[in-house]
Coordinates of C-alpha atoms in Angstrom, one line a residue:
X26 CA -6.6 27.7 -10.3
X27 CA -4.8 26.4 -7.4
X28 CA -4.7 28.1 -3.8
X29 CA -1.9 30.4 -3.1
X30 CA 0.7 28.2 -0.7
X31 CA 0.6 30.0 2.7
X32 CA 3.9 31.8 3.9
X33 CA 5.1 29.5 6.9
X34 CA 4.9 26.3 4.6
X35 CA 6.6 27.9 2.1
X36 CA 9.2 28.2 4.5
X37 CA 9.1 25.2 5.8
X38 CA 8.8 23.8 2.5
X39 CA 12.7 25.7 1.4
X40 CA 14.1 23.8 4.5
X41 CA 13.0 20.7 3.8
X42 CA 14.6 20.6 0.2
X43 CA 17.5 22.3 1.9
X44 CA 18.2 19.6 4.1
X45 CA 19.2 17.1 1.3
X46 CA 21.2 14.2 3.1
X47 CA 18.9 11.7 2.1
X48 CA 16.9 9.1 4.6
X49 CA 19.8 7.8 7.2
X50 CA 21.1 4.8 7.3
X51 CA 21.0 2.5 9.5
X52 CA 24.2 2.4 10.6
X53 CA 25.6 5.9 12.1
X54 CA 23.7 7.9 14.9
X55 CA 21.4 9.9 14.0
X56 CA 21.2 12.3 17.0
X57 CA 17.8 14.1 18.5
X58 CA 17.2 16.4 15.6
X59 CA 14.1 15.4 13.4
X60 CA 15.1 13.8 10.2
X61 CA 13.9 16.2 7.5
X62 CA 13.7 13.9 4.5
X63 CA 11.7 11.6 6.0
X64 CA 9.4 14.1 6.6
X65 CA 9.0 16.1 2.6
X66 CA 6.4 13.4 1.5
X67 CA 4.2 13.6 4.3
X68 CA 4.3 17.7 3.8
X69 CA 4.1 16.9 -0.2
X70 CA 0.8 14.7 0.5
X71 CA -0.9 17.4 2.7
X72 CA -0.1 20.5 0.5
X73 CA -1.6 18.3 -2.9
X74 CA -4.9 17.5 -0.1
X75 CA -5.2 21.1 -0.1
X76 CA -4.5 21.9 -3.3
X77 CA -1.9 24.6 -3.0
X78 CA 0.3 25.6 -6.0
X79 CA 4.1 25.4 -6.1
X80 CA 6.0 28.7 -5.6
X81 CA 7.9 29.0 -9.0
X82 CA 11.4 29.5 -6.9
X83 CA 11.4 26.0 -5.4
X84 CA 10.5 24.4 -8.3
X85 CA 14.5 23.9 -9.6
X86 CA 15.3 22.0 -5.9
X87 CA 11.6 20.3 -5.7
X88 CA 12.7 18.4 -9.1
X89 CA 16.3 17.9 -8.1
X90 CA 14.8 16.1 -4.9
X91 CA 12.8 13.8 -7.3
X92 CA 15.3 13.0 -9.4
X93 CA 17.0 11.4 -6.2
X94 CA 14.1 9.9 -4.4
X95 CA 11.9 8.1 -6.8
X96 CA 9.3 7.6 -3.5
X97 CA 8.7 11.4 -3.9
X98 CA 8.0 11.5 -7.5
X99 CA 4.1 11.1 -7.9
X100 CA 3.9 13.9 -5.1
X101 CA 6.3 16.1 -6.2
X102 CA 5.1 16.5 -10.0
X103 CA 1.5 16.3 -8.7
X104 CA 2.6 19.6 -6.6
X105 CA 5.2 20.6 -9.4
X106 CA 1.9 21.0 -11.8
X107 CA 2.2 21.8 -15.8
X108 CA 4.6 24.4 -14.5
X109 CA 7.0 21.4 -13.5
X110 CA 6.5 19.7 -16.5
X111 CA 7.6 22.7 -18.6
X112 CA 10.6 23.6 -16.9
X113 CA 11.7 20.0 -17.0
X114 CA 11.8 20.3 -20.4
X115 CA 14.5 22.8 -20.0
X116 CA 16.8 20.3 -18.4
X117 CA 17.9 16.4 -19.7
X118 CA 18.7 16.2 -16.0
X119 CA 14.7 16.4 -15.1
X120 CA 13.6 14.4 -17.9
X121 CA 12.2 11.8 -15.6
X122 CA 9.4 14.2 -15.2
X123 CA 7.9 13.9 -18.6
X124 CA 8.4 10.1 -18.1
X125 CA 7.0 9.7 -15.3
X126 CA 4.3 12.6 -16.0
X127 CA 0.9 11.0 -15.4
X128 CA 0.5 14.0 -17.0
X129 CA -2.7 15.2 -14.7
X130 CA -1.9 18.4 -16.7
X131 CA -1.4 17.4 -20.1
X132 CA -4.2 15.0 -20.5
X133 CA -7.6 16.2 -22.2
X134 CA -10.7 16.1 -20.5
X135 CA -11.9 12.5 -19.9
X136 CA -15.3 14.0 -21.6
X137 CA -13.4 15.3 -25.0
X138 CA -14.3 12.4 -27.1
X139 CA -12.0 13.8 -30.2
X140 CA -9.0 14.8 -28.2
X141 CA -9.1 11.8 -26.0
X142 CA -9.1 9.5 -29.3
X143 CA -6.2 11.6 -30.3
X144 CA -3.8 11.0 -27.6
X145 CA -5.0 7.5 -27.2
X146 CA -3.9 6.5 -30.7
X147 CA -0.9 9.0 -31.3
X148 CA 0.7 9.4 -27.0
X149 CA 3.4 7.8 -25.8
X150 CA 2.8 4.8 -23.7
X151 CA 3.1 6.5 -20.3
X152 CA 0.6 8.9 -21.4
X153 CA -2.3 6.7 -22.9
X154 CA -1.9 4.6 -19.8
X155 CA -2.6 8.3 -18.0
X156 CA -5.4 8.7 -20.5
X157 CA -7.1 5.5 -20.0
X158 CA -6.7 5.5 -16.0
X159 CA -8.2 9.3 -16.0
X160 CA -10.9 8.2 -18.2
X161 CA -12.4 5.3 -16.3
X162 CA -12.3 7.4 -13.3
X163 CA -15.1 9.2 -14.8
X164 CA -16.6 6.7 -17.1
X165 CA -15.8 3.3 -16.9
X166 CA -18.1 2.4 -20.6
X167 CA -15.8 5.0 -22.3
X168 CA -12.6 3.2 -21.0
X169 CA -13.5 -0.2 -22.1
X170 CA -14.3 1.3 -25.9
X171 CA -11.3 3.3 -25.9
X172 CA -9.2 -0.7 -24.9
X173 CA -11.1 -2.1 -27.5
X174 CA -10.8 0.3 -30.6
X175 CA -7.0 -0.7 -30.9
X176 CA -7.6 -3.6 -28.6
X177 CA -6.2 -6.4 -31.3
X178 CA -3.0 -4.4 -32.6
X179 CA -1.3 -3.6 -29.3
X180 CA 1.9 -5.5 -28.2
X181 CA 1.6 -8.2 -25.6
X182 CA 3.1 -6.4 -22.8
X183 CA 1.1 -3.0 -23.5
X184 CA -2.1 -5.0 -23.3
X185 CA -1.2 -6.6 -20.1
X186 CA -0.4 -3.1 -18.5
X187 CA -3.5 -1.9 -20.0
X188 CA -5.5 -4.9 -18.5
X189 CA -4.1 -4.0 -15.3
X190 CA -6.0 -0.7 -15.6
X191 CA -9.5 -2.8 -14.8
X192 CA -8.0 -3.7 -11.4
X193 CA -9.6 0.0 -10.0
X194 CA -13.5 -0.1 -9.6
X195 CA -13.6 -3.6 -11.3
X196 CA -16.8 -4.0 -11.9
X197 CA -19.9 -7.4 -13.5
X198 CA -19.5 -4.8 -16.5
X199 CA -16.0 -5.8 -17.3
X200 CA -17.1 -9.4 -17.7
X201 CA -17.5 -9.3 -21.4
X202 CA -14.3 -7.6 -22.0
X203 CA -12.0 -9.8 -19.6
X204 CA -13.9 -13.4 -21.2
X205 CA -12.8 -12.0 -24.9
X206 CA -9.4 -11.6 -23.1
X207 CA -9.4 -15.2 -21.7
X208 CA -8.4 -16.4 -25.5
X209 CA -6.1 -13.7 -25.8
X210 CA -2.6 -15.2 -27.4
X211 CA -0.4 -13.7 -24.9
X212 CA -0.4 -16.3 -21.9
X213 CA 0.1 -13.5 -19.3
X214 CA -2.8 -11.5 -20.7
X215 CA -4.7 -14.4 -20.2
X216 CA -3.6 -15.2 -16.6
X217 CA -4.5 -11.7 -15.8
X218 CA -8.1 -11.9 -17.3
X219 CA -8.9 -14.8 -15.0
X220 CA -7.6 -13.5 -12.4
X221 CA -9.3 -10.4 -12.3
X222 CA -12.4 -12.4 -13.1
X223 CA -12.3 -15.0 -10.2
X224 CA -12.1 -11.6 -8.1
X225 CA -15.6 -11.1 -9.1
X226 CA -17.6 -13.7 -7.4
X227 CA -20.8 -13.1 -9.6
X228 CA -19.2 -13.9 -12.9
X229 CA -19.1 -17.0 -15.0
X230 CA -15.5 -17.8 -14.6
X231 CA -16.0 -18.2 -10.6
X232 CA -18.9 -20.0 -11.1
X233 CA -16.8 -22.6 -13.3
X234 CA -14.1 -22.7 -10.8
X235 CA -16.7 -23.1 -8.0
X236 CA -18.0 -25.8 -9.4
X237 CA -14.3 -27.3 -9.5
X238 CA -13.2 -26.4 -6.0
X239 CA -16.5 -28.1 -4.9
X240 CA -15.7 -31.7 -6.5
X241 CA -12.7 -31.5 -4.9
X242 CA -13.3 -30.4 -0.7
X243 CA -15.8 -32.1 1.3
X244 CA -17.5 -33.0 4.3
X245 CA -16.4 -36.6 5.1
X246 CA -18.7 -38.7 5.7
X247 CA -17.2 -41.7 7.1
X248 CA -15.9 -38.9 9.7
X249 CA -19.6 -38.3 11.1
X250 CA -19.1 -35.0 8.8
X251 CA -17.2 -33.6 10.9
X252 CA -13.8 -33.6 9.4
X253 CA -12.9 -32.2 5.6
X254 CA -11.7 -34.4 2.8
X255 CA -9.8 -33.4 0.2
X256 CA -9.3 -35.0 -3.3
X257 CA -7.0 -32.6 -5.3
X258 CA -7.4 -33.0 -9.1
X259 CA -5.9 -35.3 -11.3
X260 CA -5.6 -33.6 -14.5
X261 CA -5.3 -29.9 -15.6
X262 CA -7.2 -30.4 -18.7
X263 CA -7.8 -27.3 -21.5
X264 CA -10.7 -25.8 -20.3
X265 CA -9.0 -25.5 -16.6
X266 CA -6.5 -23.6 -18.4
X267 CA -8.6 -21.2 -20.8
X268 CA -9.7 -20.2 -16.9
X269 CA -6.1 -18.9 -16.3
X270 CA -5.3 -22.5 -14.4
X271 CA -1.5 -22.9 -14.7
X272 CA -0.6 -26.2 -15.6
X273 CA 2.8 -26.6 -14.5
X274 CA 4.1 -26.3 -10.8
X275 CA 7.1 -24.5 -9.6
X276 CA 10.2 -26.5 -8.6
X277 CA 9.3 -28.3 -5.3
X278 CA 5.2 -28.0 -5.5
X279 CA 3.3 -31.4 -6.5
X280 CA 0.9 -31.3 -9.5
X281 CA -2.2 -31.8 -7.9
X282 CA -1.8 -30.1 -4.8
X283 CA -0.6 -27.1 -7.7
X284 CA -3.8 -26.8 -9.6
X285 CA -6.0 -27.5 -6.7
X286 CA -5.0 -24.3 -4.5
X287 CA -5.7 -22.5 -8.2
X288 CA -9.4 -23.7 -8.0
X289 CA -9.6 -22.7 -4.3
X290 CA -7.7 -19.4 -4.8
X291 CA -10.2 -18.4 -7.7
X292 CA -13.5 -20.1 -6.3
X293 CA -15.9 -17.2 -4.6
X294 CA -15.4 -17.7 -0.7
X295 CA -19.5 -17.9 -0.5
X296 CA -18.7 -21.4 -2.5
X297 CA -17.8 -23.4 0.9
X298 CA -21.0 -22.5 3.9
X299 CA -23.1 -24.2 1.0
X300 CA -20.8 -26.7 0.1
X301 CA -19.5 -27.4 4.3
X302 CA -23.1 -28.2 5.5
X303 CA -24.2 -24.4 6.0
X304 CA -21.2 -23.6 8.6
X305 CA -19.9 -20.0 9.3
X306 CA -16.3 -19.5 7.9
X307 CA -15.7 -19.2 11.6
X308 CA -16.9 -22.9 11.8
X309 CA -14.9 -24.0 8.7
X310 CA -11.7 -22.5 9.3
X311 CA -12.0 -24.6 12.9
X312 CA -12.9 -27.9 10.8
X313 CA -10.0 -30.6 11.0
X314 CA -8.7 -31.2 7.4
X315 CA -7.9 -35.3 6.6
X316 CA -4.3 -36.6 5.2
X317 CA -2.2 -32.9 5.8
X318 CA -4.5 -31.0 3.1
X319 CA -4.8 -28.2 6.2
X320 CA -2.1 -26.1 5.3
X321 CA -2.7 -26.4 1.5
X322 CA -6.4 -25.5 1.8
X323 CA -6.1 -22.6 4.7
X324 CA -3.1 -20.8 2.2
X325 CA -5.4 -21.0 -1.1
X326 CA -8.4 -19.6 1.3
X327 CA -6.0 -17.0 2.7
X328 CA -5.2 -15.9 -1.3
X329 CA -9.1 -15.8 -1.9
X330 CA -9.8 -13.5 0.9
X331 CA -7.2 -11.2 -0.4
X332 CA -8.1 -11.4 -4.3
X333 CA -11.9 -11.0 -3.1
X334 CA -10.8 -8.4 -0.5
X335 CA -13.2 -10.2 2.0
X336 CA -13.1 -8.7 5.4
X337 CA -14.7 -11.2 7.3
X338 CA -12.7 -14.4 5.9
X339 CA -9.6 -12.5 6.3
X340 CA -10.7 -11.6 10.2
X341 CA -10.7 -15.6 10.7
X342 CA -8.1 -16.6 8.4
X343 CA -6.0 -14.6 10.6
X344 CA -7.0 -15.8 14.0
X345 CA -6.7 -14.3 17.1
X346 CA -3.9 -11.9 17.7
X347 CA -2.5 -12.8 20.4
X348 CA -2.2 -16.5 19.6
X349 CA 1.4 -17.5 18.1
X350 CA 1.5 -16.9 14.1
X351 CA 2.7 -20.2 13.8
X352 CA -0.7 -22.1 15.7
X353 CA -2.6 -19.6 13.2
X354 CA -5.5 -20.7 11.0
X355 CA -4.5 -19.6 8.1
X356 CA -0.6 -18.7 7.5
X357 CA 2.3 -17.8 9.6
X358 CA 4.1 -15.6 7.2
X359 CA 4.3 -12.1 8.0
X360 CA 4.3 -10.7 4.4
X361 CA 0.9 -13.0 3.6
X362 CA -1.1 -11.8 7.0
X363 CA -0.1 -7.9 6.1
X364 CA -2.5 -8.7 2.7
X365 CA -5.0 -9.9 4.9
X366 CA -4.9 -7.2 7.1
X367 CA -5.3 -4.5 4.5
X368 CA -9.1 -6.2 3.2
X369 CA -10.0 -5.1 7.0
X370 CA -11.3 -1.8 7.4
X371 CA -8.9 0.6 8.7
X372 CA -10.1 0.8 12.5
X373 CA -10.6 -3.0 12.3
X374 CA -6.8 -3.5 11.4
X375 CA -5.1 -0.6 13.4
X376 CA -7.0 -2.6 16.6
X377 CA -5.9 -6.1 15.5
X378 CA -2.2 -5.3 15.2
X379 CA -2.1 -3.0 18.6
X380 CA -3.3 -6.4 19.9
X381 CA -0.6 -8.5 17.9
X382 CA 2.0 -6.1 19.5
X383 CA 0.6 -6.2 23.4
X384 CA 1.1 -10.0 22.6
X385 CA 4.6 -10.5 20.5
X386 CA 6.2 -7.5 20.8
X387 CA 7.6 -5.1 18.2
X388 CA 10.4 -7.6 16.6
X389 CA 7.7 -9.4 14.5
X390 CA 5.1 -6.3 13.8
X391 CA 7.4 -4.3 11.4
X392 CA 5.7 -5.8 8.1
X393 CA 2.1 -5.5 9.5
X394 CA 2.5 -2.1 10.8
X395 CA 2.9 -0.8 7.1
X396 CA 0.0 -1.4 6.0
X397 CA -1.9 0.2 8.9
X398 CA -3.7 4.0 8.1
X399 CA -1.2 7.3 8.7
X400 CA -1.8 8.8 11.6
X401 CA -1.7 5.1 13.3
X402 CA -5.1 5.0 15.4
X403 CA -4.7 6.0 19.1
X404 CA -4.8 2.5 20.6
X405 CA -2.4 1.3 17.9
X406 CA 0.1 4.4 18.7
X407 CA -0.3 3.6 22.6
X408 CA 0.7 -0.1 21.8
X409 CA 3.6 0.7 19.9
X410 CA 4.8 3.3 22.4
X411 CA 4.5 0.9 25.4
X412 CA 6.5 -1.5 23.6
X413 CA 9.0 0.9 23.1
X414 CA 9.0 1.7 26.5
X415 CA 8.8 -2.0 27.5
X416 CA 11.8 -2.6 25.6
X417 CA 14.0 0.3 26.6
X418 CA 13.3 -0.6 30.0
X419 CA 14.4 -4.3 29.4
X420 CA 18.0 -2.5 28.3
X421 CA 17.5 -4.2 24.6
X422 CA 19.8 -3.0 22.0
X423 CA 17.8 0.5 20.9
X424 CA 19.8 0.1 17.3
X425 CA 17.6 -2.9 16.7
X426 CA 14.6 -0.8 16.9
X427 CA 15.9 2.2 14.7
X428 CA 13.3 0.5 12.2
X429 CA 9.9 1.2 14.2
X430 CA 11.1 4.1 15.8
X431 CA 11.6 5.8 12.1
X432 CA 8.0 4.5 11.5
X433 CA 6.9 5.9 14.7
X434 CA 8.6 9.3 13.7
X435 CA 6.3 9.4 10.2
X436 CA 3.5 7.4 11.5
X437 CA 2.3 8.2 15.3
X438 CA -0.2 11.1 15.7
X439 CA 1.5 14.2 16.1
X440 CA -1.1 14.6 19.1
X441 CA 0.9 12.0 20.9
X442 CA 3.8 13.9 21.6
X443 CA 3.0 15.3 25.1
X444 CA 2.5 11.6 26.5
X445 CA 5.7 10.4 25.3
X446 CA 7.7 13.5 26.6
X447 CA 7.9 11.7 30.2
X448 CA 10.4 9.2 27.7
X449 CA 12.8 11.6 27.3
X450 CA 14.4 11.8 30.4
X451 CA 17.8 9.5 30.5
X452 CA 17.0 6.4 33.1
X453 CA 19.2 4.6 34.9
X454 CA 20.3 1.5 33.1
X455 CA 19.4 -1.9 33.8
X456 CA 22.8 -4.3 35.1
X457 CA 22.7 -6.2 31.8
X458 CA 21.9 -3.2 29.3
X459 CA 23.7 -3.1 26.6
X460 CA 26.6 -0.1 27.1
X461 CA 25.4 3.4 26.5
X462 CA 21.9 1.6 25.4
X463 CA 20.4 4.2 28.2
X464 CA 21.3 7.6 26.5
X465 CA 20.4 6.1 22.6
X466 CA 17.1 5.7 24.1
X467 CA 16.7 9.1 26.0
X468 CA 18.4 10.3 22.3
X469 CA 15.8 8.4 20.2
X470 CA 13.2 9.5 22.4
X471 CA 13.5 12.8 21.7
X472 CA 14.3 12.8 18.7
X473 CA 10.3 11.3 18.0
X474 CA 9.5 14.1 20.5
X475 CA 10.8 17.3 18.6
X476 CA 9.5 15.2 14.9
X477 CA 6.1 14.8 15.7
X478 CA 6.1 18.4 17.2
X479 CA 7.5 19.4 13.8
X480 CA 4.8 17.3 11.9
X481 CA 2.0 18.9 13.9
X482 CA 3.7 22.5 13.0
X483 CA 3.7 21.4 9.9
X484 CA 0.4 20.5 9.4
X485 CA -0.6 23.5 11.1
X486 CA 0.8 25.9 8.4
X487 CA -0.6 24.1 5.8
X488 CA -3.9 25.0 7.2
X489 CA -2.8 28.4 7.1
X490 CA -2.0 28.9 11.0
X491 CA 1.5 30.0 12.3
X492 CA 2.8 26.5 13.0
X493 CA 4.5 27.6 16.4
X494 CA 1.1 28.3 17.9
X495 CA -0.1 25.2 17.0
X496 CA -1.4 23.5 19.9
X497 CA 1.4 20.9 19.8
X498 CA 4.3 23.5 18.4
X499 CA 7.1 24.1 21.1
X500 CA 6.3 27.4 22.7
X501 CA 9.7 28.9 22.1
X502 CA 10.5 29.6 19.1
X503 CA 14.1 29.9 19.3
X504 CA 13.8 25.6 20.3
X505 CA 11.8 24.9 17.3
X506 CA 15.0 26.9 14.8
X507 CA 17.3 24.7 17.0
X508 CA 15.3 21.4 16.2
X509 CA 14.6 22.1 12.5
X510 CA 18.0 23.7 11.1
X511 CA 20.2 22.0 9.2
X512 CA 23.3 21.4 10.2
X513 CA 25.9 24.1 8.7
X514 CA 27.9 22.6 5.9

């Protein structure tokens, strides 16, 4: 059974369902008092770490808070347990419980071979996607069968969800399957099945489109092989498209330069130090690219690295740090260089975008702080902080940072809070501030103060300690009430 939840969370726990007015918008002030909301999935996440079960009295306003925040719902009903799942059957209001249920606690065990078959042919979608998920967790042999047995009588869209299944701990032994599912008759399951194929560099598939790629990038030789050519294909015949190669290009994209940043996308990254005379991708990256290819080859190598989750082409594909995004190897969008951020290991990435924000500032480092680890590393905090600082004492508009600061409340280790409490204080304001941009500051300021000093209370309960003796916790108790209430109605 699950641990008894300790008496401080518990009460904590009533106080953040009580204080339901929903994340702030931007728009209104928000004042020094932590926001609460914001803070109910972190608390959700811990108590499921430590596998605590839900007091029976909160479970009516636990469900009421996930039927308004979908973002809670996996923590909530994880937390909520088969206890949760029954009394939402009590109330159409809840019924997104059983919907969304990935019913951790009405599926069989992956190891009942009868009752597994059971659900798997009888359940309702959501459930036998459950079922199958649960059941390659333990045994990924027993999860392909199960696909197969009903395999050729699902409906096009069920098969695609259920192909989407292979994505976790995709393995060589999925080959078979995902090559029957290249001639499948539903063109999307197909395009799935070769991508997930080209994502493992060791299978037949790759090897084709290796062998494709290769034709068309090379050293050129006129150049003193030092420079890359490029001939992009000039057909996208049937067996390019049985690999998942699509044949026509979206509105504004040429043919060839289409189908050849397919090859490249799907071709294993180890394809090109072979192929460009034994260089490094360091090296090949560098290489100068003939007639404007550059930008057409770096993007397709920058989807590889992501699709093959490769660390090391990502690290060069995404340049130095504090060079301008737009002089970068690889690409200059934001949303592309967060994907290659997250094949980096965690350390790896919470140091390359503390550099990124020493060098550009906060303005551009919204998209690429998301996908960093929670707490943010120290050295990635400290950056963020200082350009807080940095900014505040530059009088900027403090609205235009409510963004980061509301990540910094959820993200920044609580431990941080006694460094940043020298921030508080009001300062004088620059000539050209922006009016009264002095006291949002000192406002905002405190505000992350008292939240992470809740967080690290929080936490501290969790583990079963009084949260205000926490070593972080305010020492007067009375403060923390004043911090924490919410407001009176």
């Amino acid at each position: 059974g699950r641990a008894r939840l300790p008496e401080a969370a518990g009460r904590r726990l009533r106080q953040l369902l009580a204080d339901r007015s929903g994340p702030s918008g931007g728009g209104g002030r928000r004042g020094a008092a932590p926001d609460l909301t914001e803070l109910l999935p972190q608390w959700l996440a811990a108590a499921n770490e430590h596998g605590y079960r839900v007091p029976a009295a909160v479970l009516p306003a636990l469900l009421d808070a996930a039927r308004a925040r979908t973002d809670l719902r996996p923590q909530a009903l994880t937390f909520a347990g088969p206890r949760g799942l029954w009394l939402a059957r009590l109330n159409p209001e809840w019924k997104f419980a059983l919907r969304g249920a990935s019913g951790g606690a009405l599926l069989p065990d992956p190891r009942d071979g009868e009752a597994v078959r059971l659900l798997w042919e009888e359940g309702l979608f959501a459930e036998r996607v459950a079922l199958l998920a649960a059941v390659r967790a333990q045994d990924a042999e027993a999860s392909r069968a199960l696909l197969a047995s009903t395999w050729s009588t699902e409906r096009a869209e069920d098969r695609l969800m259920f192909l989407d299944s292979l994505r976790t701990g995709l393995s060589g032994a999925d080959e078979p399957f995902l090559d029957r599912a290249l001639s499948d008759r539903s063109r999307n399951v197909r395009h799935t099945a070769a991508e997930l194929l080209s994502a493992l560099p060791g299978s037949a598939l790759a090897g084709r489109m290796a062998a494709r790629a290769a034709t068309c990038v090379s050293m050129d030789r006129t150049g003193g092989g030092q420079v890359i050519t490029v001939e992009a294909p000039h057909e996208c015949d049937a067996d390019m498209q049985r690999d998942g190669v699509v044949p026509a290009p979206p509105a504004g994209r040429g043919e060839r330069s289409w189908w050849l940043g397919q090859l490249v996308e799907a071709a294993p990254l180890d394809t090109w130090p072979a192929r460009l005379g034994g260089r490094t991708p360091e090296e090949i990256v560098a290489l100068p690219v003939l007639d404007d290819w550059a930008d057409e080859l770096h993007a397709a190598w920058c989807r590889a690295a992501v699709r093959q989750r490769d660390a090391r082409w990502s690290l060069v594909l995404l340049g130095s740090p504090a060079a301008s995004p737009a002089a970068g190897p690889g690409t200059s969008s934001l949303a592309e260089r967060a994907k290659l951020l997250a094949t980096l290991p965690p350390a790896e990435r919470a140091s390359w975008v503390a550099s990124f924000i020493a060098a550009h500032g906060l303005s551009e480092a919204f998209q690429l702080l998301g996908v960093c680890a929670v707490p943010w590393a120290e050295p990635l905090g400290r950056a963020v902080v200082d350009a807080l600082d940095i900014a505040r004492d530059a009088g900027s508009y403090p609205w235009s940072f409510s963004g980061v600061m509301g990540l910094a409340e959820r993200c920044l280790d609580p431990a941080e809070a006694s460094r940043l409490e020298l921030l508080t204080a009001a300062q004088d304001e620059p000539e050209d501030a922006s009016p009264g941009a002095g006291g949002y500051w000192s406002e905002a300021f405190r505000r992350l103060v008292s939240t992470l000093r809740l967080r690290a209370s929080m936490l501290a309960e969790l583990d079963g300690l009084d949260g205000l003796n926490s070593p972080n916790g305010p020492d007067d108790p009375g403060r923390l009430a004043e911090l924490t209430e919410p407001a009176a109605p």
